[in-house]
Amino acid sequence: MLSKKKANVRQTDICDVTGYARPSVSVAIRKLAQEGYLEISELGAITLTDKGHEIADKIYERHNVLAKMLMAFGVSEDVAYEDACKIEHDLTDETFNCIKKYCNEHLN
């Protein structure tokens, strides 16, 4: 999401958006880079690899579908997006796909 708003995403940008401390973000970035999800330029710009984009797109889709479902239940937009963030990572693919199918059939 950051890379859609900024040409060069840096560690400080991630800290600002997530609220995590710089050391925590640094550890996470290093691990993600080692696993091939992102690259860090010599100037500190962070970019997702194709592998990273694949995972990010999947999580972003889950985030939006879950928020849409929660808002359909009457949850305010701000709370729906906040709560979607909390649950998007823990759902099985089976459960998410059923929720997505239901939303596509009944909430559009």
Short mmCIF file of N, CA and C in Angstrom, two decimals:
data_model
loop_
_atom_site.label_atom_id
_atom_site.label_comp_id
_atom_site.label_asym_id
_atom_site.label_seq_id
_atom_site.Cartn_x
_atom_site.Cartn_y
_atom_site.Cartn_z
N MET A 1 0.83 -1.19 0.00
CA MET A 1 0.00 0.00 0.00
C MET A 1 0.87 1.25 0.00
N LEU A 2 1.97 1.18 0.73
CA LEU A 2 2.88 2.32 0.76
C LEU A 2 3.48 2.61 -0.60
N SER A 3 3.84 1.57 -1.32
CA SER A 3 4.50 1.78 -2.61
C SER A 3 3.55 2.39 -3.64
N LYS A 4 2.26 2.31 -3.40
CA LYS A 4 1.30 2.97 -4.29
C LYS A 4 1.23 4.46 -4.02
N LYS A 5 1.63 4.85 -2.81
CA LYS A 5 1.59 6.26 -2.40
C LYS A 5 2.94 6.96 -2.56
N LYS A 6 4.03 6.18 -2.44
CA LYS A 6 5.37 6.75 -2.47
C LYS A 6 6.25 5.97 -3.44
N ALA A 7 7.07 6.68 -4.15
CA ALA A 7 7.98 6.02 -5.08
C ALA A 7 9.05 5.22 -4.34
N ASN A 8 9.59 5.79 -3.28
CA ASN A 8 10.64 5.14 -2.50
C ASN A 8 10.17 4.92 -1.07
N VAL A 9 9.89 3.68 -0.74
CA VAL A 9 9.47 3.34 0.62
C VAL A 9 10.72 3.03 1.44
N ARG A 10 10.79 3.62 2.61
CA ARG A 10 11.93 3.41 3.49
C ARG A 10 11.44 2.84 4.83
N GLN A 11 12.40 2.38 5.59
CA GLN A 11 12.08 1.78 6.88
C GLN A 11 11.28 2.74 7.76
N THR A 12 11.63 4.01 7.75
CA THR A 12 10.92 4.99 8.59
C THR A 12 9.46 5.12 8.17
N ASP A 13 9.18 4.98 6.88
CA ASP A 13 7.79 5.03 6.40
C ASP A 13 6.98 3.87 6.99
N ILE A 14 7.60 2.71 7.02
CA ILE A 14 6.93 1.53 7.58
C ILE A 14 6.70 1.73 9.07
N CYS A 15 7.66 2.27 9.76
CA CYS A 15 7.51 2.56 11.20
C CYS A 15 6.36 3.53 11.43
N ASP A 16 6.30 4.58 10.62
CA ASP A 16 5.25 5.59 10.77
C ASP A 16 3.86 5.00 10.58
N VAL A 17 3.70 4.15 9.58
CA VAL A 17 2.39 3.59 9.26
C VAL A 17 1.97 2.51 10.25
N THR A 18 2.90 1.67 10.64
CA THR A 18 2.55 0.54 11.51
C THR A 18 2.58 0.87 12.99
N GLY A 19 3.38 1.87 13.35
CA GLY A 19 3.52 2.21 14.76
C GLY A 19 4.54 1.35 15.48
N TYR A 20 5.22 0.46 14.75
CA TYR A 20 6.25 -0.38 15.36
C TYR A 20 7.55 0.39 15.47
N ALA A 21 8.35 0.02 16.46
CA ALA A 21 9.64 0.66 16.68
C ALA A 21 10.61 0.27 15.58
N ARG A 22 11.55 1.15 15.31
CA ARG A 22 12.53 0.94 14.25
C ARG A 22 13.27 -0.40 14.38
N PRO A 23 13.72 -0.80 15.58
CA PRO A 23 14.41 -2.09 15.67
C PRO A 23 13.53 -3.28 15.26
N SER A 24 12.26 -3.25 15.62
CA SER A 24 11.35 -4.33 15.25
C SER A 24 11.16 -4.38 13.74
N VAL A 25 10.99 -3.22 13.13
CA VAL A 25 10.82 -3.15 11.67
C VAL A 25 12.09 -3.60 10.97
N SER A 26 13.22 -3.21 11.50
CA SER A 26 14.50 -3.59 10.91
C SER A 26 14.68 -5.11 10.89
N VAL A 27 14.34 -5.76 11.99
CA VAL A 27 14.44 -7.22 12.07
C VAL A 27 13.51 -7.87 11.05
N ALA A 28 12.28 -7.37 10.98
CA ALA A 28 11.30 -7.93 10.04
C ALA A 28 11.74 -7.74 8.59
N ILE A 29 12.24 -6.56 8.28
CA ILE A 29 12.69 -6.27 6.92
C ILE A 29 13.85 -7.17 6.54
N ARG A 30 14.79 -7.34 7.43
CA ARG A 30 15.95 -8.19 7.17
C ARG A 30 15.49 -9.64 6.90
N LYS A 31 14.56 -10.13 7.71
CA LYS A 31 14.06 -11.49 7.54
C LYS A 31 13.33 -11.64 6.21
N LEU A 32 12.48 -10.67 5.88
CA LEU A 32 11.75 -10.73 4.61
C LEU A 32 12.69 -10.67 3.41
N ALA A 33 13.75 -9.89 3.54
CA ALA A 33 14.75 -9.81 2.46
C ALA A 33 15.47 -11.15 2.31
N GLN A 34 15.83 -11.75 3.43
CA GLN A 34 16.52 -13.05 3.38
C GLN A 34 15.64 -14.14 2.76
N GLU A 35 14.34 -14.02 2.96
CA GLU A 35 13.41 -15.01 2.43
C GLU A 35 12.97 -14.70 1.00
N GLY A 36 13.49 -13.60 0.45
CA GLY A 36 13.22 -13.28 -0.95
C GLY A 36 11.94 -12.52 -1.23
N TYR A 37 11.35 -11.91 -0.20
CA TYR A 37 10.10 -11.18 -0.38
C TYR A 37 10.31 -9.71 -0.74
N LEU A 38 11.49 -9.18 -0.42
CA LEU A 38 11.76 -7.78 -0.75
C LEU A 38 13.25 -7.58 -0.95
N GLU A 39 13.55 -6.43 -1.55
CA GLU A 39 14.94 -6.03 -1.78
C GLU A 39 15.14 -4.64 -1.19
N ILE A 40 16.35 -4.39 -0.75
CA ILE A 40 16.69 -3.09 -0.18
C ILE A 40 17.84 -2.51 -1.00
N SER A 41 17.62 -1.31 -1.55
CA SER A 41 18.66 -0.69 -2.34
C SER A 41 19.77 -0.15 -1.45
N GLU A 42 20.87 0.24 -2.06
CA GLU A 42 21.98 0.82 -1.29
C GLU A 42 21.56 2.11 -0.59
N LEU A 43 20.54 2.78 -1.12
CA LEU A 43 20.06 4.02 -0.52
C LEU A 43 18.93 3.78 0.49
N GLY A 44 18.58 2.50 0.70
CA GLY A 44 17.57 2.17 1.70
C GLY A 44 16.14 2.06 1.20
N ALA A 45 15.94 2.17 -0.11
CA ALA A 45 14.59 2.02 -0.66
C ALA A 45 14.21 0.54 -0.62
N ILE A 46 13.00 0.26 -0.17
CA ILE A 46 12.51 -1.10 -0.03
C ILE A 46 11.49 -1.38 -1.13
N THR A 47 11.70 -2.46 -1.87
CA THR A 47 10.76 -2.85 -2.91
C THR A 47 10.44 -4.33 -2.78
N LEU A 48 9.21 -4.66 -3.07
CA LEU A 48 8.79 -6.05 -3.05
C LEU A 48 9.28 -6.77 -4.29
N THR A 49 9.65 -8.02 -4.13
CA THR A 49 9.97 -8.87 -5.27
C THR A 49 8.65 -9.42 -5.81
N ASP A 50 8.70 -10.17 -6.90
CA ASP A 50 7.49 -10.80 -7.42
C ASP A 50 6.86 -11.70 -6.36
N LYS A 51 7.70 -12.44 -5.66
CA LYS A 51 7.25 -13.31 -4.57
C LYS A 51 6.57 -12.49 -3.47
N GLY A 52 7.15 -11.34 -3.15
CA GLY A 52 6.58 -10.45 -2.15
C GLY A 52 5.25 -9.86 -2.58
N HIS A 53 5.17 -9.48 -3.86
CA HIS A 53 3.92 -8.93 -4.39
C HIS A 53 2.80 -9.97 -4.34
N GLU A 54 3.14 -11.20 -4.63
CA GLU A 54 2.13 -12.27 -4.61
C GLU A 54 1.50 -12.39 -3.22
N ILE A 55 2.33 -12.42 -2.20
CA ILE A 55 1.83 -12.53 -0.82
C ILE A 55 1.09 -11.25 -0.42
N ALA A 56 1.65 -10.10 -0.76
CA ALA A 56 1.02 -8.82 -0.40
C ALA A 56 -0.35 -8.68 -1.04
N ASP A 57 -0.47 -9.07 -2.30
CA ASP A 57 -1.76 -9.00 -2.99
C ASP A 57 -2.79 -9.91 -2.32
N LYS A 58 -2.35 -11.09 -1.91
CA LYS A 58 -3.24 -12.04 -1.25
C LYS A 58 -3.74 -11.46 0.08
N ILE A 59 -2.84 -10.90 0.86
CA ILE A 59 -3.21 -10.33 2.16
C ILE A 59 -4.10 -9.11 1.97
N TYR A 60 -3.79 -8.28 0.99
CA TYR A 60 -4.59 -7.08 0.73
C TYR A 60 -6.01 -7.46 0.32
N GLU A 61 -6.13 -8.50 -0.50
CA GLU A 61 -7.47 -8.96 -0.89
C GLU A 61 -8.24 -9.43 0.34
N ARG A 62 -7.60 -10.23 1.17
CA ARG A 62 -8.25 -10.70 2.39
C ARG A 62 -8.69 -9.52 3.25
N HIS A 63 -7.82 -8.56 3.39
CA HIS A 63 -8.11 -7.37 4.19
C HIS A 63 -9.38 -6.68 3.70
N ASN A 64 -9.45 -6.46 2.40
CA ASN A 64 -10.60 -5.74 1.84
C ASN A 64 -11.89 -6.55 1.90
N VAL A 65 -11.82 -7.84 1.61
CA VAL A 65 -13.02 -8.68 1.65
C VAL A 65 -13.55 -8.76 3.08
N LEU A 66 -12.65 -8.98 4.04
CA LEU A 66 -13.10 -9.07 5.43
C LEU A 66 -13.68 -7.75 5.93
N ALA A 67 -13.06 -6.64 5.57
CA ALA A 67 -13.58 -5.34 5.98
C ALA A 67 -14.96 -5.11 5.37
N LYS A 68 -15.12 -5.48 4.11
CA LYS A 68 -16.41 -5.33 3.43
C LYS A 68 -17.49 -6.15 4.15
N MET A 69 -17.14 -7.38 4.53
CA MET A 69 -18.09 -8.23 5.24
C MET A 69 -18.46 -7.62 6.59
N LEU A 70 -17.47 -7.14 7.33
CA LEU A 70 -17.73 -6.55 8.64
C LEU A 70 -18.61 -5.30 8.52
N MET A 71 -18.36 -4.49 7.50
CA MET A 71 -19.18 -3.29 7.29
C MET A 71 -20.62 -3.68 6.95
N ALA A 72 -20.80 -4.80 6.22
CA ALA A 72 -22.14 -5.27 5.90
C ALA A 72 -22.89 -5.67 7.17
N PHE A 73 -22.15 -6.09 8.19
CA PHE A 73 -22.76 -6.44 9.48
C PHE A 73 -23.08 -5.20 10.31
N GLY A 74 -22.63 -4.03 9.85
CA GLY A 74 -22.91 -2.79 10.55
C GLY A 74 -21.73 -2.21 11.30
N VAL A 75 -20.57 -2.82 11.17
CA VAL A 75 -19.36 -2.31 11.82
C VAL A 75 -18.92 -1.04 11.08
N SER A 76 -18.51 -0.02 11.80
CA SER A 76 -18.05 1.21 11.17
C SER A 76 -16.81 0.92 10.31
N GLU A 77 -16.59 1.75 9.31
CA GLU A 77 -15.48 1.53 8.38
C GLU A 77 -14.13 1.46 9.07
N ASP A 78 -13.87 2.41 9.95
CA ASP A 78 -12.57 2.43 10.65
C ASP A 78 -12.35 1.15 11.45
N VAL A 79 -13.36 0.75 12.20
CA VAL A 79 -13.24 -0.45 13.03
C VAL A 79 -13.17 -1.70 12.15
N ALA A 80 -13.94 -1.72 11.06
CA ALA A 80 -13.92 -2.88 10.16
C ALA A 80 -12.53 -3.10 9.59
N TYR A 81 -11.86 -2.05 9.14
CA TYR A 81 -10.51 -2.20 8.59
C TYR A 81 -9.51 -2.58 9.68
N GLU A 82 -9.69 -2.03 10.86
CA GLU A 82 -8.79 -2.38 11.97
C GLU A 82 -8.96 -3.85 12.36
N ASP A 83 -10.21 -4.30 12.46
CA ASP A 83 -10.46 -5.69 12.83
C ASP A 83 -10.06 -6.65 11.71
N ALA A 84 -10.25 -6.25 10.47
CA ALA A 84 -9.84 -7.09 9.35
C ALA A 84 -8.34 -7.35 9.41
N CYS A 85 -7.59 -6.33 9.82
CA CYS A 85 -6.14 -6.47 9.98
C CYS A 85 -5.80 -7.55 11.00
N LYS A 86 -6.61 -7.65 12.03
CA LYS A 86 -6.33 -8.60 13.10
C LYS A 86 -6.64 -10.04 12.70
N ILE A 87 -7.62 -10.23 11.82
CA ILE A 87 -8.04 -11.61 11.52
C ILE A 87 -7.58 -12.13 10.17
N GLU A 88 -7.12 -11.27 9.29
CA GLU A 88 -6.80 -11.69 7.93
C GLU A 88 -5.71 -12.75 7.84
N HIS A 89 -4.79 -12.75 8.77
CA HIS A 89 -3.66 -13.66 8.71
C HIS A 89 -3.96 -15.05 9.27
N ASP A 90 -5.00 -15.16 10.08
CA ASP A 90 -5.26 -16.41 10.77
C ASP A 90 -6.30 -17.30 10.10
N LEU A 91 -7.00 -16.80 9.12
CA LEU A 91 -8.02 -17.61 8.45
C LEU A 91 -7.39 -18.64 7.52
N THR A 92 -7.99 -19.81 7.48
CA THR A 92 -7.55 -20.79 6.50
C THR A 92 -8.02 -20.34 5.13
N ASP A 93 -7.39 -20.85 4.09
CA ASP A 93 -7.81 -20.53 2.73
C ASP A 93 -9.25 -20.97 2.50
N GLU A 94 -9.62 -22.12 3.06
CA GLU A 94 -10.99 -22.62 2.88
C GLU A 94 -12.01 -21.64 3.43
N THR A 95 -11.79 -21.18 4.66
CA THR A 95 -12.72 -20.24 5.28
C THR A 95 -12.75 -18.92 4.52
N PHE A 96 -11.58 -18.41 4.15
CA PHE A 96 -11.55 -17.15 3.42
C PHE A 96 -12.28 -17.28 2.09
N ASN A 97 -12.05 -18.36 1.37
CA ASN A 97 -12.70 -18.54 0.06
C ASN A 97 -14.22 -18.61 0.20
N CYS A 98 -14.72 -19.22 1.27
CA CYS A 98 -16.17 -19.25 1.50
C CYS A 98 -16.70 -17.85 1.80
N ILE A 99 -15.98 -17.09 2.61
CA ILE A 99 -16.38 -15.71 2.91
C ILE A 99 -16.37 -14.87 1.64
N LYS A 100 -15.32 -15.03 0.85
CA LYS A 100 -15.20 -14.27 -0.40
C LYS A 100 -16.34 -14.62 -1.35
N LYS A 101 -16.64 -15.90 -1.48
CA LYS A 101 -17.74 -16.33 -2.36
C LYS A 101 -19.06 -15.73 -1.88
N TYR A 102 -19.30 -15.79 -0.59
CA TYR A 102 -20.53 -15.24 -0.03
C TYR A 102 -20.62 -13.73 -0.31
N CYS A 103 -19.54 -13.02 -0.06
CA CYS A 103 -19.52 -11.57 -0.29
C CYS A 103 -19.78 -11.25 -1.76
N ASN A 104 -19.16 -11.99 -2.64
CA ASN A 104 -19.34 -11.75 -4.08
C ASN A 104 -20.78 -12.02 -4.52
N GLU A 105 -21.41 -13.00 -3.90
CA GLU A 105 -22.78 -13.36 -4.29
C GLU A 105 -23.84 -12.48 -3.64
N HIS A 106 -23.55 -11.98 -2.43
CA HIS A 106 -24.59 -11.31 -1.67
C HIS A 106 -24.35 -9.84 -1.33
N LEU A 107 -23.11 -9.38 -1.46
CA LEU A 107 -22.82 -8.01 -1.02
C LEU A 107 -22.47 -7.05 -2.15
N ASN A 108 -22.49 -7.49 -3.38
CA ASN A 108 -22.14 -6.58 -4.48
C ASN A 108 -23.32 -5.83 -5.00
#
